[in-house]
XYZ file of C-alpha atoms in Angstrom:
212
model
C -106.799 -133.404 -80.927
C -105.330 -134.210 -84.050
C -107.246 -133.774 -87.556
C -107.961 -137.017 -89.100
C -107.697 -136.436 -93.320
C -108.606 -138.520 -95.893
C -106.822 -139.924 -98.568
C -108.081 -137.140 -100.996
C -105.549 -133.931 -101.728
C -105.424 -134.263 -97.969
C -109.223 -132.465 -97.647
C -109.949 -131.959 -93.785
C -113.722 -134.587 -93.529
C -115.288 -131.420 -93.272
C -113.816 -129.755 -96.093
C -114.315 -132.889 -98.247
C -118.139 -132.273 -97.714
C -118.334 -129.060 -97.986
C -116.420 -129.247 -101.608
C -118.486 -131.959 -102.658
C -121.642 -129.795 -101.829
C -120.525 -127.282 -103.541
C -119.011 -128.887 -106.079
C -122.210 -130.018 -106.825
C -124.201 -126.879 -106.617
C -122.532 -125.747 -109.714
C -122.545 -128.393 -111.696
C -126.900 -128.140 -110.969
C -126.364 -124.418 -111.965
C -124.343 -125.369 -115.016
C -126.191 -128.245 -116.388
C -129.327 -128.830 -114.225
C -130.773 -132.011 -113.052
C -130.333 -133.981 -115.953
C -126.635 -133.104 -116.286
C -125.647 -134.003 -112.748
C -123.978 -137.299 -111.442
C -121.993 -138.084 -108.606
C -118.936 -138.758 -111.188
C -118.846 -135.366 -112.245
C -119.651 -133.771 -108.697
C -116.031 -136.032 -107.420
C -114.292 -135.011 -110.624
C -115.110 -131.518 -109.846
C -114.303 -131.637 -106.206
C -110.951 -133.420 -106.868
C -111.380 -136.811 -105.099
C -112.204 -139.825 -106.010
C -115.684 -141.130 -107.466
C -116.282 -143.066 -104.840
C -115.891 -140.204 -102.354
C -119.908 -138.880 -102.884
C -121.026 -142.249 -101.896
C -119.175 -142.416 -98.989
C -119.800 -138.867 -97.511
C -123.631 -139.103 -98.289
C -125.421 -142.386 -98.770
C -125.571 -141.389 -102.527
C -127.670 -138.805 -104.749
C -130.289 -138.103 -102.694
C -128.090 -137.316 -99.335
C -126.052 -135.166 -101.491
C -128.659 -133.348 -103.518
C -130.648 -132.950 -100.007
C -127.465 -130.719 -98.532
C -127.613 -128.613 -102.234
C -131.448 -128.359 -101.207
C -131.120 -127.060 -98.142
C -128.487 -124.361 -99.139
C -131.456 -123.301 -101.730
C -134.322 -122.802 -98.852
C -131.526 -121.623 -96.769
C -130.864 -118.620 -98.999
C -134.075 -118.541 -100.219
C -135.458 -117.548 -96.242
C -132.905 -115.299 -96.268
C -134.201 -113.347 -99.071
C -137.915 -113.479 -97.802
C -136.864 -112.672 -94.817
C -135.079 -109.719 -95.799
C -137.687 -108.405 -98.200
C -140.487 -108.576 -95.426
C -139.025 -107.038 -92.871
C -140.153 -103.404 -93.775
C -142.666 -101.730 -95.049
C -146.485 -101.823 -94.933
C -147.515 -105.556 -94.938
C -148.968 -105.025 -98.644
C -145.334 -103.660 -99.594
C -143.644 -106.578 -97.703
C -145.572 -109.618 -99.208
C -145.354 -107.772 -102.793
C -140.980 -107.662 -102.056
C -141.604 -110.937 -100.633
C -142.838 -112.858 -104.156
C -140.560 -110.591 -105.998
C -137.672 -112.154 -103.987
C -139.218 -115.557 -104.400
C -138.593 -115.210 -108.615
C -135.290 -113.732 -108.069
C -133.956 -116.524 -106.213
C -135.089 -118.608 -109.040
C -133.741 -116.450 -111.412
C -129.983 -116.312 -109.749
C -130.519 -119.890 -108.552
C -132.129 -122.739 -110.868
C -130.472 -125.422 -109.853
C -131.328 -124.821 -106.925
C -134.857 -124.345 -107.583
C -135.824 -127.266 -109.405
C -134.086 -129.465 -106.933
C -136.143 -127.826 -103.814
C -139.616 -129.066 -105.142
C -138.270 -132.753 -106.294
C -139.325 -134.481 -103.156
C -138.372 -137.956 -104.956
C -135.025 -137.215 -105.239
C -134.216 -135.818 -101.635
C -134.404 -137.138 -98.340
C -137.725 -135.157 -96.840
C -136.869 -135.568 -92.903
C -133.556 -134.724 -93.275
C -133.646 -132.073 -90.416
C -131.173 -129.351 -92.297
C -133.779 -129.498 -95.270
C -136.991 -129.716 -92.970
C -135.433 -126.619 -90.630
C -134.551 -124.709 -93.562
C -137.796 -125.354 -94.958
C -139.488 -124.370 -92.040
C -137.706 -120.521 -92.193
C -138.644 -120.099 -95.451
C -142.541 -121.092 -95.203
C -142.267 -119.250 -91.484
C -141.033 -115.899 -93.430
C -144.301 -115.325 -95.610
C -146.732 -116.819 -93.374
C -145.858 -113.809 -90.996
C -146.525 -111.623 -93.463
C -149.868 -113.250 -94.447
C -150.667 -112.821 -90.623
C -150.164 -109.364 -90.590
C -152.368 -108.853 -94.112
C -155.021 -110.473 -91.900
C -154.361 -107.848 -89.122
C -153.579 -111.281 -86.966
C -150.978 -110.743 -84.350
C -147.117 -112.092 -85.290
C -147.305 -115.137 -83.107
C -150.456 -116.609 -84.048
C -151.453 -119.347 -85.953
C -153.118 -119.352 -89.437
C -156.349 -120.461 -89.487
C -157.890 -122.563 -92.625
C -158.303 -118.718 -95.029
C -154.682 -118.305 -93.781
C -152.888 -121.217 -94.472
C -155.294 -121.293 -98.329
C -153.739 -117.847 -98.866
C -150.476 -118.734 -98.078
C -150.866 -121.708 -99.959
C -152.261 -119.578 -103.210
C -149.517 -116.545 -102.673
C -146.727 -119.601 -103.045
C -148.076 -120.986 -105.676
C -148.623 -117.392 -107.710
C -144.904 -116.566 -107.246
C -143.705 -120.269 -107.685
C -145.776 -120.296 -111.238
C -144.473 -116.740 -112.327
C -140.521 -118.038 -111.157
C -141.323 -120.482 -113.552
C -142.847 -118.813 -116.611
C -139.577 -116.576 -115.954
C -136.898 -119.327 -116.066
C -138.557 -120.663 -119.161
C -138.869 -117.550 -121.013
C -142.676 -117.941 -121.455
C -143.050 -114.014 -120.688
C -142.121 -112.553 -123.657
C -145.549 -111.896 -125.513
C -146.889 -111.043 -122.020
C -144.204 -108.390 -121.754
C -145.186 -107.229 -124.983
C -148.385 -106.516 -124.503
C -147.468 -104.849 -120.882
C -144.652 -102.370 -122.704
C -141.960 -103.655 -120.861
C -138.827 -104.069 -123.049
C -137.423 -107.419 -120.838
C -138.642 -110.185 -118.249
C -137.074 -108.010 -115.395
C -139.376 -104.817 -115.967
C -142.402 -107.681 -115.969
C -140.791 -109.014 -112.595
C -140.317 -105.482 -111.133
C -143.676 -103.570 -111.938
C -146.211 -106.428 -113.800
C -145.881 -109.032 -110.801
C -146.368 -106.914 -107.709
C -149.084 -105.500 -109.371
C -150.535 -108.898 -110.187
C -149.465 -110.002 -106.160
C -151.866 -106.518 -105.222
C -154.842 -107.669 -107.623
C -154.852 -111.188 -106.536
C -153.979 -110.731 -102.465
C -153.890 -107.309 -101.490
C -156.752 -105.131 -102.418
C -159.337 -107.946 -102.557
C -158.581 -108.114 -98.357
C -158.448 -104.202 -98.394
């Protein structure tokens, strides 16, 4: 069967999407949210500025594929980090993974959590969302000596709820450089010593030896 392209530099449909989503991505790693626009995404991508539009509905279709590349990579990354290790060690690699996705990805980021400009039930961003939340509540299932499979009760599902929102606050005091006098006071010459010794020790005060 024959490839049907469009009018664009001759992009493949598929292609076309996939270099307006990523076309996009950078531009949210460049300038952030407030210096993206479709415009700039087609101008970027080589086609014209009506192309976004037509491929995805608009901002929020297109901003919802850049979304789900960010949980995408960022279940990756928890899923890597817990996969060995005691389950103290694993949820401790876990939050440090969490930051360091923000870290190498703010765009990203701050787009994941900005429910009013994404299409929620878009099932790429609900699946990849899914992976992500999937990846750390097996770890706080094994903290609880709970078997892989099961489900978390109500003291589950609050930890899990409190462990994402210690490493989602710390990601943030990272990106906006708000660690500086705490990494002072800690001895540690950068944010990335703070990330790397400070914040699995706060992870082990806070979740760890408290259920110990």
């Amino acid at each position: 069967m024959k490839k049907t392209k469009t009018a664009e530099r001759g992009y493949h449909h598929g292609d076309l999407r996939d270099a307006l989503i990523h076309a996009a991505d950078d531009l949210l790693a460049e300038k952030g949210l407030e210096g993206f626009t479709l415009r700039e995404t087609a101008r970027r991508a080589g086609v014209s500025p009506a192309a976004p539009s037509h491929h995805f509905g608009g901002s929020p279709g297109l901003l919802t594929e850049v979304a789900a590349l960010g949980y995408q990579e960022l279940a990756n990354r928890l899923k890597a980090a817990g996969a060995n290790g005691s389950p103290a060690d694993r949820l401790k690699a876990q939050c440090v993974a969490y930051v360091r996705f923000a870290v190498d990805f703010p765009g990203r980021f701050h787009l994941m959590f900005r429910h009013d400009l994404l299409l929620k039930e878009k099932p790429a961003l609900e699946a990849a969302t899914e992976r992500a939340w999937e990846a750390l509540a097996k770890t706080v299932l094994a903290i609880r000596n709970r078997p892989d499979d099961a489900e978390l009760d109500q003291d589950g599902e609050a930890m899990l709820i409190g462990i994402w929102s210690t490493a989602h606050g710390f990601a943030h005091l990272t990106l906006d450089k708000k660690l500086a006098r705490v990494v002072d006071c800690c001895g540690e010459e950068h944010d990335d010593g703070a990330l790397e010794t400070l914040f699995p020790t706060i992870i082990d005060t806070l979740w760890v030896k408290k259920l110990g």
